[in-house]
């Protein structure tokens, strides 16, 4: 018997200040949506980006790949999905898509690579891995 | 004999991402311009907002008053002035204007009140006052 | 018989990217919260900031007064209230408070003055006034 | 005889509001730096992103790849380089690096793909290509 789980997703509405003079969401703001979704996803796994930082462990992004397919506009509703994969020993890959609601139009596809650091140096992700359900 | 000094000022150019769907700089971004100018003004007086934070002393804003007179647009050049006054024992008042360049058109007038805090509690500004040339 | 209505309010959660190096929400971001709440309030009255812009009518802010009482931090939930008053013939005053949830701690108090413009020139607010329930 | 030209570059200083609660520049803000540098690079070639938009031609980003190597902090000075290549008939590839100053430490490497659109549909880049010195 196979167990299927829907990917984590978080709903948003475009705020007018996120749009630029082209009348669409500015490219940089999609990184905000992706980051906020990752942090809320981590919270759903019992991991607080902010508390880890206060304890000296910083989760940082080392690579971002985004394919922009279609722009979001004022007050568009959309959902950001989060899927994760382990990549080598140190890296976690976040696969994230954005879909407009309710028509599920694909807005963008993103791959975001993250690592854990202490004082600016990479460290093994330790107990983050089992918390994320990525093995041990 | 009177001594007159020109107010501190810092030059900027509007970046396209700072404009919103009305095609003008979004209101919130003027607070960014005002903040950056205050922090650079403080640096010119030997005061680092960031280093003070690292030492546990946080300069925070308690009140902002802004009169928006005319909007800035894509690639407008402008200057932000900074003047200061002491207000009571604990507060410093920053009087800041923004002028478009080169025509000196008044863009906005702002009054920003700041205090010093430690662990969230107001503290006397101490040696910031003489550094700022505001007496002792 | 008196009719009482609760003020319009909109709920938010602080996103980590909205916090600055002091670990609290950056002052400029509160203007984003206030703006988004005003625009959603207008939508609740059948008025679209964005569609009005497309029709050549721009609602703009001419004055902002904010008293910052207490900072918001990572993942704090909060609500922004919107109350309106007419001010003279042309101006609408938005009275907006932010309260942290669930403890209702006052975060800030704001007064935001808005007018309607066409091609950069003030115009009477016209049918916006009855839509907003501010008389005729 | 070979002609060598130095890549276009634009200098910046990190503004405190661009740093997040980790005390470093937030990942999304690097997209702002990259975008502003591209737009100023275009201006240096006689191409205005904003004027093209007003004429109905929108330059949009379809793909971004960023490798984050090292973070920028409060008041770090840095330079953003811009190099371009043609990619197929419709696409222009911007190769952009960020270096901290004065030590030239590599901060990030980016590849940004752009196309021209009218009413949301891709169009040939037309006379942009010769203006950019990319042939005809």
Short mmCIF file of C-alpha atoms in Angstrom, two decimals:
data_model
loop_
_atom_site.label_atom_id
_atom_site.label_comp_id
_atom_site.label_asym_id
_atom_site.label_seq_id
_atom_site.Cartn_x
_atom_site.Cartn_y
_atom_site.Cartn_z
CA UNK A 1 0.00 0.00 0.00
CA UNK A 2 1.35 3.38 -0.95
CA UNK A 3 1.00 6.42 1.17
CA UNK A 4 0.68 9.66 -0.73
CA UNK A 5 0.91 13.04 0.88
CA UNK A 6 -0.03 16.29 -0.72
CA UNK A 7 2.83 18.80 -0.72
CA UNK A 8 2.80 21.51 1.90
CA UNK A 9 1.26 24.70 0.56
CA UNK A 10 0.55 28.20 1.83
CA UNK A 11 -2.02 30.64 0.47
CA UNK A 12 -1.42 34.35 -0.16
CA UNK A 13 -3.05 37.35 -1.79
CA UNK A 14 -0.96 39.87 -3.75
CA UNK A 15 -0.68 43.16 -1.89
CA UNK A 16 -0.65 46.27 -4.08
CA UNK A 17 2.72 47.47 -2.74
CA UNK A 18 4.28 44.25 -4.09
CA UNK A 19 3.52 45.34 -7.67
CA UNK A 20 5.94 47.56 -9.56
CA UNK A 21 5.56 50.10 -12.33
CA UNK A 22 4.82 47.33 -14.86
CA UNK A 23 1.65 46.65 -12.82
CA UNK A 24 2.78 43.13 -11.88
CA UNK A 25 4.48 41.64 -8.84
CA UNK A 26 8.16 42.65 -8.85
CA UNK A 27 10.49 39.67 -9.43
CA UNK A 28 12.20 40.08 -6.07
CA UNK A 29 8.93 39.74 -4.17
CA UNK A 30 8.51 36.16 -5.36
CA UNK A 31 11.61 35.38 -3.28
CA UNK A 32 9.75 36.78 -0.30
CA UNK A 33 6.78 34.51 -0.99
CA UNK A 34 9.08 31.50 -1.40
CA UNK A 35 11.02 32.32 1.79
CA UNK A 36 7.93 32.88 3.91
CA UNK A 37 6.48 29.57 2.67
CA UNK A 38 9.71 27.72 3.50
CA UNK A 39 9.80 29.20 7.00
CA UNK A 40 6.15 28.30 7.65
CA UNK A 41 6.81 24.82 6.26
CA UNK A 42 9.73 24.47 8.70
CA UNK A 43 7.46 25.61 11.55
CA UNK A 44 5.01 22.84 10.56
CA UNK A 45 7.93 20.43 11.15
CA UNK A 46 8.80 21.98 14.52
CA UNK A 47 11.73 24.01 13.21
CA UNK A 48 11.92 27.77 13.82
CA UNK A 49 14.26 29.66 11.49
CA UNK A 50 14.28 32.54 13.97
CA UNK A 51 14.93 30.47 17.12
CA UNK A 52 17.70 28.55 15.36
CA UNK A 53 19.27 31.91 14.53
CA UNK A 54 19.04 32.96 18.19
CA UNK A 55 20.80 29.67 19.09
CA UNK A 56 23.59 30.42 16.61
CA UNK A 57 22.47 28.09 13.83
CA UNK A 58 21.64 29.89 10.60
CA UNK A 59 19.81 28.27 7.73
CA UNK A 60 20.99 29.98 4.59
CA UNK A 61 20.26 29.80 0.89
CA UNK A 62 23.20 28.95 -1.37
CA UNK A 63 21.43 28.72 -4.72
CA UNK A 64 18.16 29.80 -6.31
CA UNK A 65 16.78 28.81 -9.70
CA UNK A 66 13.48 30.37 -10.74
CA UNK A 67 11.53 29.99 -13.96
CA UNK A 68 8.99 32.78 -14.19
CA UNK A 69 6.04 31.54 -16.27
CA UNK A 70 3.30 34.11 -15.79
CA UNK A 71 3.00 37.26 -13.69
CA UNK A 72 0.78 37.84 -10.65
CA UNK A 73 -1.25 41.04 -10.45
CA UNK A 74 -3.00 43.16 -7.81
CA UNK A 75 -5.07 41.03 -5.40
CA UNK A 76 -4.42 37.74 -7.24
CA UNK A 77 -4.74 34.82 -4.84
CA UNK A 78 -2.10 32.13 -5.08
CA UNK A 79 -0.59 29.16 -3.32
CA UNK A 80 3.08 28.30 -2.81
CA UNK A 81 4.01 24.63 -2.53
CA UNK A 82 7.04 23.25 -0.70
CA UNK A 83 8.65 19.85 -1.33
CA UNK A 84 12.05 18.85 0.00
CA UNK A 85 14.84 16.49 -0.98
CA UNK A 86 18.20 15.80 0.55
CA UNK A 87 21.16 16.65 -1.68
CA UNK A 88 24.44 15.13 -0.52
CA UNK A 89 25.23 15.33 3.19
CA UNK A 90 24.89 19.00 3.82
CA UNK A 91 22.30 20.39 1.43
CA UNK A 92 18.52 20.43 1.44
CA UNK A 93 16.72 21.14 -1.81
CA UNK A 94 13.37 22.95 -1.66
CA UNK A 95 11.24 22.46 -4.75
CA UNK A 96 8.63 25.19 -4.82
CA UNK A 97 5.92 26.09 -7.29
CA UNK A 98 3.49 28.99 -7.29
CA UNK A 99 -0.03 28.53 -8.68
CA UNK A 100 -2.64 31.26 -9.11
CA UNK A 101 -6.01 30.51 -7.51
CA UNK A 102 -8.57 29.37 -8.24
CA UNK A 103 -7.53 28.46 -11.82
CA UNK A 104 -4.26 26.73 -10.77
CA UNK A 105 -2.33 28.58 -13.48
CA UNK A 106 1.39 27.94 -13.04
CA UNK A 107 3.14 31.20 -12.08
CA UNK A 108 6.65 29.99 -11.41
CA UNK A 109 8.82 27.00 -10.64
CA UNK A 110 11.71 27.32 -8.18
CA UNK A 111 14.54 25.24 -6.77
CA UNK A 112 16.15 26.62 -3.64
CA UNK A 113 19.20 25.01 -2.05
CA UNK A 114 19.79 25.53 1.66
CA UNK A 115 22.48 24.62 4.16
CA UNK A 116 23.03 25.08 7.88
CA UNK A 117 25.86 27.34 9.13
CA UNK A 118 27.41 28.39 12.42
CA UNK A 119 29.43 31.62 12.49
CA UNK A 120 29.34 31.61 8.71
CA UNK A 121 30.72 28.06 8.32
CA UNK A 122 28.70 25.12 6.95
CA UNK A 123 27.78 22.52 9.57
CA UNK A 124 25.96 19.18 9.25
CA UNK A 125 22.19 19.69 9.43
CA UNK A 126 22.06 17.32 12.43
CA UNK A 127 18.61 16.69 13.88
CA UNK A 128 16.97 18.86 11.23
CA UNK A 129 17.07 15.89 8.87
CA UNK A 130 14.89 13.50 10.90
CA UNK A 131 12.55 16.38 11.80
CA UNK A 132 12.12 16.99 8.09
CA UNK A 133 11.39 13.29 7.52
CA UNK A 134 14.47 12.97 5.30
CA UNK A 135 16.02 9.95 7.02
CA UNK A 136 18.66 10.24 9.72
CA UNK B 1 29.44 86.38 14.81
CA UNK B 2 27.05 83.74 13.63
CA UNK B 3 28.10 80.35 12.47
CA UNK B 4 25.93 78.78 9.81
CA UNK B 5 26.25 75.23 8.69
CA UNK B 6 24.50 73.65 5.78
CA UNK B 7 22.34 70.70 6.82
CA UNK B 8 23.65 67.20 6.21
CA UNK B 9 22.29 65.77 2.98
CA UNK B 10 22.58 62.55 1.02
CA UNK B 11 21.94 62.05 -2.69
CA UNK B 12 19.94 59.16 -4.20
CA UNK B 13 18.45 58.04 -7.50
CA UNK B 14 15.04 56.33 -7.61
CA UNK B 15 15.40 52.65 -8.48
CA UNK B 16 12.61 51.21 -10.62
CA UNK B 17 11.72 48.52 -8.06
CA UNK B 18 10.87 51.28 -5.58
CA UNK B 19 7.96 52.42 -7.79
CA UNK B 20 4.56 50.80 -7.42
CA UNK B 21 1.66 50.23 -9.82
CA UNK B 22 0.83 53.95 -9.78
CA UNK B 23 4.24 54.49 -11.43
CA UNK B 24 5.57 56.53 -8.50
CA UNK B 25 7.72 55.68 -5.49
CA UNK B 26 5.62 53.73 -2.98
CA UNK B 27 4.98 55.68 0.23
CA UNK B 28 6.77 53.14 2.41
CA UNK B 29 10.00 53.52 0.45
CA UNK B 30 10.37 57.13 1.54
CA UNK B 31 10.83 55.78 5.07
CA UNK B 32 13.71 53.74 3.69
CA UNK B 33 15.30 56.86 2.19
CA UNK B 34 14.80 58.77 5.46
CA UNK B 35 16.23 55.91 7.56
CA UNK B 36 19.27 55.39 5.36
CA UNK B 37 19.99 59.15 5.46
CA UNK B 38 19.71 59.22 9.26
CA UNK B 39 22.05 56.25 9.60
CA UNK B 40 24.62 57.80 7.26
CA UNK B 41 24.26 61.11 9.12
CA UNK B 42 24.98 59.26 12.39
CA UNK B 43 28.04 57.64 10.79
CA UNK B 44 29.26 61.14 9.86
CA UNK B 45 29.11 61.88 13.61
CA UNK B 46 30.98 58.70 14.53
CA UNK B 47 27.85 56.77 15.56
CA UNK B 48 27.09 53.38 14.03
CA UNK B 49 23.45 52.26 14.33
CA UNK B 50 24.57 48.68 13.65
CA UNK B 51 27.49 48.61 16.11
CA UNK B 52 25.35 50.15 18.83
CA UNK B 53 22.82 47.35 18.20
CA UNK B 54 25.63 44.77 18.56
CA UNK B 55 26.56 46.43 21.88
CA UNK B 56 22.94 46.17 23.08
CA UNK B 57 21.95 49.79 22.51
CA UNK B 58 19.13 50.19 20.01
CA UNK B 59 18.17 53.51 18.48
CA UNK B 60 14.48 53.30 17.68
CA UNK B 61 11.87 55.52 16.12
CA UNK B 62 8.87 56.39 18.30
CA UNK B 63 7.05 58.79 16.00
CA UNK B 64 6.98 59.72 12.32
CA UNK B 65 5.17 62.63 10.69
CA UNK B 66 5.41 62.94 6.92
CA UNK B 67 3.81 65.44 4.59
CA UNK B 68 3.97 64.09 1.05
CA UNK B 69 4.06 67.06 -1.34
CA UNK B 70 4.96 65.61 -4.72
CA UNK B 71 5.84 62.10 -5.93
CA UNK B 72 9.20 60.83 -7.17
CA UNK B 73 9.32 58.76 -10.37
CA UNK B 74 11.66 56.31 -12.09
CA UNK B 75 15.29 57.51 -12.02
CA UNK B 76 14.52 60.87 -10.39
CA UNK B 77 17.55 62.12 -8.51
CA UNK B 78 16.94 63.60 -5.09
CA UNK B 79 18.59 64.67 -1.87
CA UNK B 80 17.53 63.96 1.71
CA UNK B 81 18.47 66.50 4.38
CA UNK B 82 18.95 65.74 8.07
CA UNK B 83 18.74 68.29 10.88
CA UNK B 84 18.51 67.39 14.56
CA UNK B 85 17.12 68.92 17.73
CA UNK B 86 16.98 67.67 21.28
CA UNK B 87 13.46 67.14 22.63
CA UNK B 88 13.32 66.77 26.40
CA UNK B 89 15.92 64.53 28.02
CA UNK B 90 15.45 61.35 26.09
CA UNK B 91 14.29 62.22 22.59
CA UNK B 92 16.09 63.37 19.50
CA UNK B 93 14.07 64.97 16.72
CA UNK B 94 15.24 64.47 13.13
CA UNK B 95 13.86 67.07 10.74
CA UNK B 96 14.21 65.72 7.22
CA UNK B 97 13.19 67.06 3.84
CA UNK B 98 13.45 65.48 0.43
CA UNK B 99 14.13 67.64 -2.64
CA UNK B 100 14.19 66.47 -6.25
CA UNK B 101 17.33 67.35 -8.19
CA UNK B 102 18.31 69.46 -9.93
CA UNK B 103 15.17 71.61 -9.67
CA UNK B 104 15.02 71.48 -5.82
CA UNK B 105 11.29 70.71 -5.94
CA UNK B 106 10.07 69.84 -2.44
CA UNK B 107 8.99 66.18 -2.36
CA UNK B 108 8.23 65.71 1.32
CA UNK B 109 8.77 67.08 4.81
CA UNK B 110 9.31 64.69 7.72
CA UNK B 111 9.76 64.80 11.48
CA UNK B 112 11.12 61.62 13.02
CA UNK B 113 11.47 61.18 16.77
CA UNK B 114 14.07 58.73 18.07
CA UNK B 115 15.11 57.38 21.45
CA UNK B 116 17.75 54.99 22.73
CA UNK B 117 16.70 51.67 24.30
CA UNK B 118 18.33 48.69 26.00
CA UNK B 119 16.41 45.40 26.06
CA UNK B 120 13.35 47.30 24.89
CA UNK B 121 13.49 49.93 27.68
CA UNK B 122 14.26 53.64 27.09
CA UNK B 123 17.66 54.74 28.39
CA UNK B 124 19.32 58.18 28.46
CA UNK B 125 21.12 58.85 25.16
CA UNK B 126 24.38 59.33 27.11
CA UNK B 127 27.41 60.22 25.02
CA UNK B 128 25.35 60.27 21.82
CA UNK B 129 24.28 63.82 22.70
CA UNK B 130 27.75 65.44 22.69
CA UNK B 131 28.71 63.39 19.61
CA UNK B 132 25.68 64.87 17.88
CA UNK B 133 26.71 68.37 18.93
CA UNK B 134 23.52 68.76 20.97
CA UNK B 135 25.13 69.88 24.25
CA UNK B 136 25.94 67.46 27.04
CA UNK C 1 -31.64 53.40 19.18
CA UNK C 2 -27.94 53.46 18.52
CA UNK C 3 -26.20 51.38 15.92
CA UNK C 4 -22.64 50.41 16.71
CA UNK C 5 -20.31 48.83 14.22
CA UNK C 6 -16.99 47.31 14.97
CA UNK C 7 -14.18 48.91 12.97
CA UNK C 8 -12.92 47.08 9.91
CA UNK C 9 -9.86 45.00 10.70
CA UNK C 10 -7.49 42.70 8.86
CA UNK C 11 -5.29 39.97 10.34
CA UNK C 12 -1.64 39.37 9.46
CA UNK C 13 1.35 37.35 10.60
CA UNK C 14 4.85 38.89 10.57
CA UNK C 15 6.99 37.37 7.84
CA UNK C 16 10.68 36.95 8.70
CA UNK C 17 11.85 39.05 5.74
CA UNK C 18 9.95 42.02 7.23
CA UNK C 19 12.29 42.07 10.24
CA UNK C 20 15.54 44.00 10.10
CA UNK C 21 18.89 43.60 11.81
CA UNK C 22 17.39 44.74 15.13
CA UNK C 23 15.25 41.58 14.98
CA UNK C 24 12.00 43.54 14.82
CA UNK C 25 9.73 44.62 11.96
CA UNK C 26 11.39 47.50 10.08
CA UNK C 27 9.52 50.79 10.49
CA UNK C 28 8.79 51.11 6.78
CA UNK C 29 6.99 47.76 6.69
CA UNK C 30 4.26 49.06 9.00
CA UNK C 31 3.32 51.42 6.15
CA UNK C 32 2.88 48.34 4.00
CA UNK C 33 0.57 46.76 6.58
CA UNK C 34 -1.41 50.00 6.87
CA UNK C 35 -1.66 50.42 3.07
CA UNK C 36 -2.74 46.83 2.44
CA UNK C 37 -5.41 47.16 5.15
CA UNK C 38 -6.72 50.39 3.65
CA UNK C 39 -6.91 48.85 0.18
CA UNK C 40 -8.74 45.77 1.47
CA UNK C 41 -11.06 48.05 3.46
CA UNK C 42 -11.81 49.97 0.25
CA UNK C 43 -12.51 46.67 -1.55
CA UNK C 44 -15.02 45.84 1.22
CA UNK C 45 -16.78 49.08 0.22
CA UNK C 46 -16.71 48.22 -3.49
CA UNK C 47 -13.74 50.49 -4.29
CA UNK C 48 -10.67 49.11 -6.06
CA UNK C 49 -7.52 51.20 -5.68
CA UNK C 50 -6.04 49.40 -8.70
CA UNK C 51 -9.09 49.73 -10.99
CA UNK C 52 -9.44 53.41 -10.10
CA UNK C 53 -5.80 53.84 -11.12
CA UNK C 54 -6.51 52.12 -14.45
CA UNK C 55 -9.43 54.55 -14.93
CA UNK C 56 -7.11 57.51 -14.27
CA UNK C 57 -8.20 58.24 -10.71
CA UNK C 58 -5.39 57.87 -8.18
CA UNK C 59 -5.97 57.76 -4.46
CA UNK C 60 -2.85 59.14 -2.84
CA UNK C 61 -1.58 59.72 0.65
CA UNK C 62 -0.73 63.32 1.57
CA UNK C 63 0.15 62.91 5.24
CA UNK C 64 1.09 60.13 7.64
CA UNK C 65 1.42 60.33 11.42
CA UNK C 66 2.53 57.21 13.23
CA UNK C 67 3.20 56.65 16.92
CA UNK C 68 5.22 53.47 17.32
CA UNK C 69 4.40 51.99 20.76
CA UNK C 70 5.88 48.50 20.72
CA UNK C 71 7.68 46.42 18.08
CA UNK C 72 6.41 43.32 16.29
CA UNK C 73 8.72 40.31 15.98
CA UNK C 74 9.06 37.18 13.85
CA UNK C 75 5.72 35.39 13.38
CA UNK C 76 3.76 37.72 15.67
CA UNK C 77 0.11 37.75 14.69
CA UNK C 78 -1.61 41.12 14.61
CA UNK C 79 -4.65 42.98 13.41
CA UNK C 80 -4.86 46.35 11.66
CA UNK C 81 -8.02 48.41 12.17
CA UNK C 82 -9.37 50.98 9.73
CA UNK C 83 -11.75 53.83 10.64
CA UNK C 84 -12.51 56.76 8.37
CA UNK C 85 -13.57 60.38 8.75
CA UNK C 86 -14.14 63.10 6.23
CA UNK C 87 -11.82 66.10 6.57
CA UNK C 88 -12.96 69.17 4.66
CA UNK C 89 -14.23 68.65 1.12
CA UNK C 90 -11.35 66.78 -0.41
CA UNK C 91 -9.63 64.76 2.28
CA UNK C 92 -10.39 61.42 3.88
CA UNK C 93 -8.73 60.59 7.18
CA UNK C 94 -7.92 56.95 7.92
CA UNK C 95 -7.45 56.23 11.60
CA UNK C 96 -5.57 52.97 11.93
CA UNK C 97 -4.28 51.04 14.92
CA UNK C 98 -2.25 47.86 15.04
CA UNK C 99 -2.77 45.38 17.88
CA UNK C 100 -0.75 42.22 18.50
CA UNK C 101 -2.80 39.04 18.85
CA UNK C 102 -4.03 37.42 20.95
CA UNK C 103 -3.06 39.79 23.80
CA UNK C 104 -4.34 42.95 22.05
CA UNK C 105 -1.15 44.83 22.93
CA UNK C 106 -1.12 48.19 21.14
CA UNK C 107 1.68 48.25 18.58
CA UNK C 108 1.08 51.56 16.87
CA UNK C 109 -1.43 54.32 16.21
CA UNK C 110 -1.59 55.95 12.78
CA UNK C 111 -3.46 58.75 11.03
CA UNK C 112 -3.25 58.68 7.26
CA UNK C 113 -4.72 61.46 5.11
CA UNK C 114 -5.74 60.63 1.54
CA UNK C 115 -7.06 62.54 -1.45
CA UNK C 116 -8.14 61.68 -4.98
CA UNK C 117 -6.12 62.96 -7.94
CA UNK C 118 -6.29 62.92 -11.74
CA UNK C 119 -3.07 63.50 -13.68
CA UNK C 120 -1.46 64.60 -10.43
CA UNK C 121 -4.11 67.23 -9.60
CA UNK C 122 -6.53 66.94 -6.64
CA UNK C 123 -10.14 66.26 -7.64
CA UNK C 124 -13.32 65.99 -5.54
CA UNK C 125 -13.72 62.41 -4.23
CA UNK C 126 -17.14 62.24 -5.95
CA UNK C 127 -19.03 58.98 -5.49
CA UNK C 128 -16.31 57.57 -3.24
CA UNK C 129 -17.88 59.49 -0.35
CA UNK C 130 -21.31 57.81 -0.37
CA UNK C 131 -19.67 54.43 -1.04
CA UNK C 132 -17.60 54.98 2.10
CA UNK C 133 -20.75 55.88 4.06
CA UNK C 134 -19.43 59.39 4.70
CA UNK C 135 -22.50 61.33 3.54
CA UNK C 136 -22.88 62.68 0.04
CA UNK D 1 43.69 43.01 -33.10
CA UNK D 2 41.44 42.26 -30.18
CA UNK D 3 39.31 44.81 -28.49
CA UNK D 4 38.68 44.23 -24.82
CA UNK D 5 36.13 46.14 -22.83
CA UNK D 6 35.67 46.02 -19.10
CA UNK D 7 32.21 44.87 -18.09
CA UNK D 8 29.68 47.49 -17.04
CA UNK D 9 29.53 47.82 -13.26
CA UNK D 10 27.60 49.86 -10.73
CA UNK D 11 28.63 50.63 -7.15
CA UNK D 12 26.34 50.41 -4.11
CA UNK D 13 26.47 50.54 -0.32
CA UNK D 14 24.30 48.20 1.77
CA UNK D 15 21.53 50.12 3.49
CA UNK D 16 20.60 48.86 6.97
CA UNK D 17 16.94 48.25 6.03
CA UNK D 18 18.13 45.73 3.44
CA UNK D 19 19.47 43.45 6.21
CA UNK D 20 17.18 40.94 7.87
CA UNK D 21 17.10 39.35 11.31
CA UNK D 22 20.19 37.26 10.47
CA UNK D 23 22.08 40.57 10.25
CA UNK D 24 22.89 40.09 6.55
CA UNK D 25 21.29 41.34 3.35
CA UNK D 26 18.06 39.42 2.73
CA UNK D 27 18.26 37.15 -0.33
CA UNK D 28 15.46 38.95 -2.14
CA UNK D 29 17.31 42.26 -2.00
CA UNK D 30 20.09 40.94 -4.20
CA UNK D 31 17.47 40.73 -6.97
CA UNK D 32 16.87 44.42 -6.42
CA UNK D 33 20.59 45.15 -6.80
CA UNK D 34 20.76 43.00 -9.95
CA UNK D 35 17.65 44.63 -11.45
CA UNK D 36 18.77 48.19 -10.74
CA UNK D 37 22.18 47.42 -12.30
CA UNK D 38 20.54 45.97 -15.42
CA UNK D 39 18.28 48.99 -15.80
CA UNK D 40 21.19 51.42 -15.40
CA UNK D 41 23.21 49.32 -17.85
CA UNK D 42 20.33 49.60 -20.33
CA UNK D 43 20.23 53.37 -19.80
CA UNK D 44 23.97 53.46 -20.64
CA UNK D 45 22.97 51.89 -23.99
CA UNK D 46 20.16 54.40 -24.58
CA UNK D 47 17.37 52.02 -23.50
CA UNK D 48 14.89 53.06 -20.80
CA UNK D 49 13.03 50.18 -19.15
CA UNK D 50 10.42 52.66 -17.92
CA UNK D 51 9.90 54.48 -21.25
CA UNK D 52 9.64 51.18 -23.10
CA UNK D 53 6.92 50.18 -20.62
CA UNK D 54 5.08 53.46 -21.30
CA UNK D 55 5.31 52.63 -25.04
CA UNK D 56 3.81 49.19 -24.42
CA UNK D 57 7.02 47.17 -24.64
CA UNK D 58 7.86 45.34 -21.43
CA UNK D 59 11.23 43.77 -20.76
CA UNK D 60 10.62 40.86 -18.45
CA UNK D 61 12.70 38.26 -16.68
CA UNK D 62 11.91 34.64 -17.51
CA UNK D 63 14.62 32.89 -15.52
CA UNK D 64 17.01 33.64 -12.68
CA UNK D 65 19.90 31.51 -11.42
CA UNK D 66 21.83 32.79 -8.43
CA UNK D 67 24.71 31.21 -6.54
CA UNK D 68 25.07 32.95 -3.20
CA UNK D 69 28.74 32.70 -2.14
CA UNK D 70 29.09 35.08 0.79
CA UNK D 71 26.72 37.50 2.53
CA UNK D 72 26.84 41.29 2.51
CA UNK D 73 26.42 43.16 5.80
CA UNK D 74 25.51 46.64 7.03
CA UNK D 75 27.29 49.37 5.03
CA UNK D 76 29.37 46.97 2.94
CA UNK D 77 30.30 48.58 -0.35
CA UNK D 78 29.99 46.45 -3.46
CA UNK D 79 29.88 46.49 -7.22
CA UNK D 80 27.50 44.70 -9.57
CA UNK D 81 28.78 43.76 -13.02
CA UNK D 82 26.63 43.30 -16.13
CA UNK D 83 27.60 41.31 -19.21
CA UNK D 84 25.18 40.29 -21.94
CA UNK D 85 24.86 37.52 -24.49
CA UNK D 86 22.21 36.74 -27.04
CA UNK D 87 20.44 33.41 -26.51
CA UNK D 88 18.45 32.24 -29.52
CA UNK D 89 16.32 34.82 -31.32
CA UNK D 90 14.27 36.16 -28.49
CA UNK D 91 16.29 35.92 -25.31
CA UNK D 92 19.01 38.07 -23.81
CA UNK D 93 21.19 36.58 -21.09
CA UNK D 94 22.55 38.91 -18.41
CA UNK D 95 25.58 37.53 -16.60
CA UNK D 96 25.98 39.42 -13.36
CA UNK D 97 28.40 39.10 -10.47
CA UNK D 98 28.55 40.97 -7.20
CA UNK D 99 31.91 41.74 -5.57
CA UNK D 100 32.44 43.34 -2.17
CA UNK D 101 34.70 46.41 -2.17
CA UNK D 102 37.51 47.05 -1.76
CA UNK D 103 38.64 43.42 -1.31
CA UNK D 104 36.83 42.12 -4.46
CA UNK D 105 35.42 39.16 -2.52
CA UNK D 106 32.90 37.32 -4.67
CA UNK D 107 29.43 37.67 -3.14
CA UNK D 108 27.25 36.03 -5.79
CA UNK D 109 27.07 34.91 -9.39
CA UNK D 110 23.83 35.33 -11.33
CA UNK D 111 22.40 34.51 -14.75
CA UNK D 112 19.23 36.37 -15.64
CA UNK D 113 17.30 35.65 -18.83
CA UNK D 114 15.13 38.40 -20.27
CA UNK D 115 12.72 38.75 -23.18
CA UNK D 116 10.61 41.54 -24.64
CA UNK D 117 6.80 41.34 -24.49
CA UNK D 118 3.80 43.31 -25.71
CA UNK D 119 0.49 42.78 -23.91
CA UNK D 120 2.03 39.78 -22.20
CA UNK D 121 3.16 38.06 -25.44
CA UNK D 122 6.81 37.60 -26.41
CA UNK D 123 7.94 39.78 -29.32
CA UNK D 124 11.27 39.97 -31.17
CA UNK D 125 13.66 42.32 -29.36
CA UNK D 126 13.91 44.42 -32.55
CA UNK D 127 16.22 47.41 -32.36
CA UNK D 128 17.23 46.58 -28.81
CA UNK D 129 19.75 44.10 -30.20
CA UNK D 130 21.89 46.57 -32.18
CA UNK D 131 21.62 49.11 -29.35
CA UNK D 132 23.04 46.45 -27.03
CA UNK D 133 25.86 45.77 -29.48
CA UNK D 134 24.67 42.18 -29.96
CA UNK D 135 24.58 42.19 -33.75
CA UNK D 136 21.44 42.92 -35.72
#
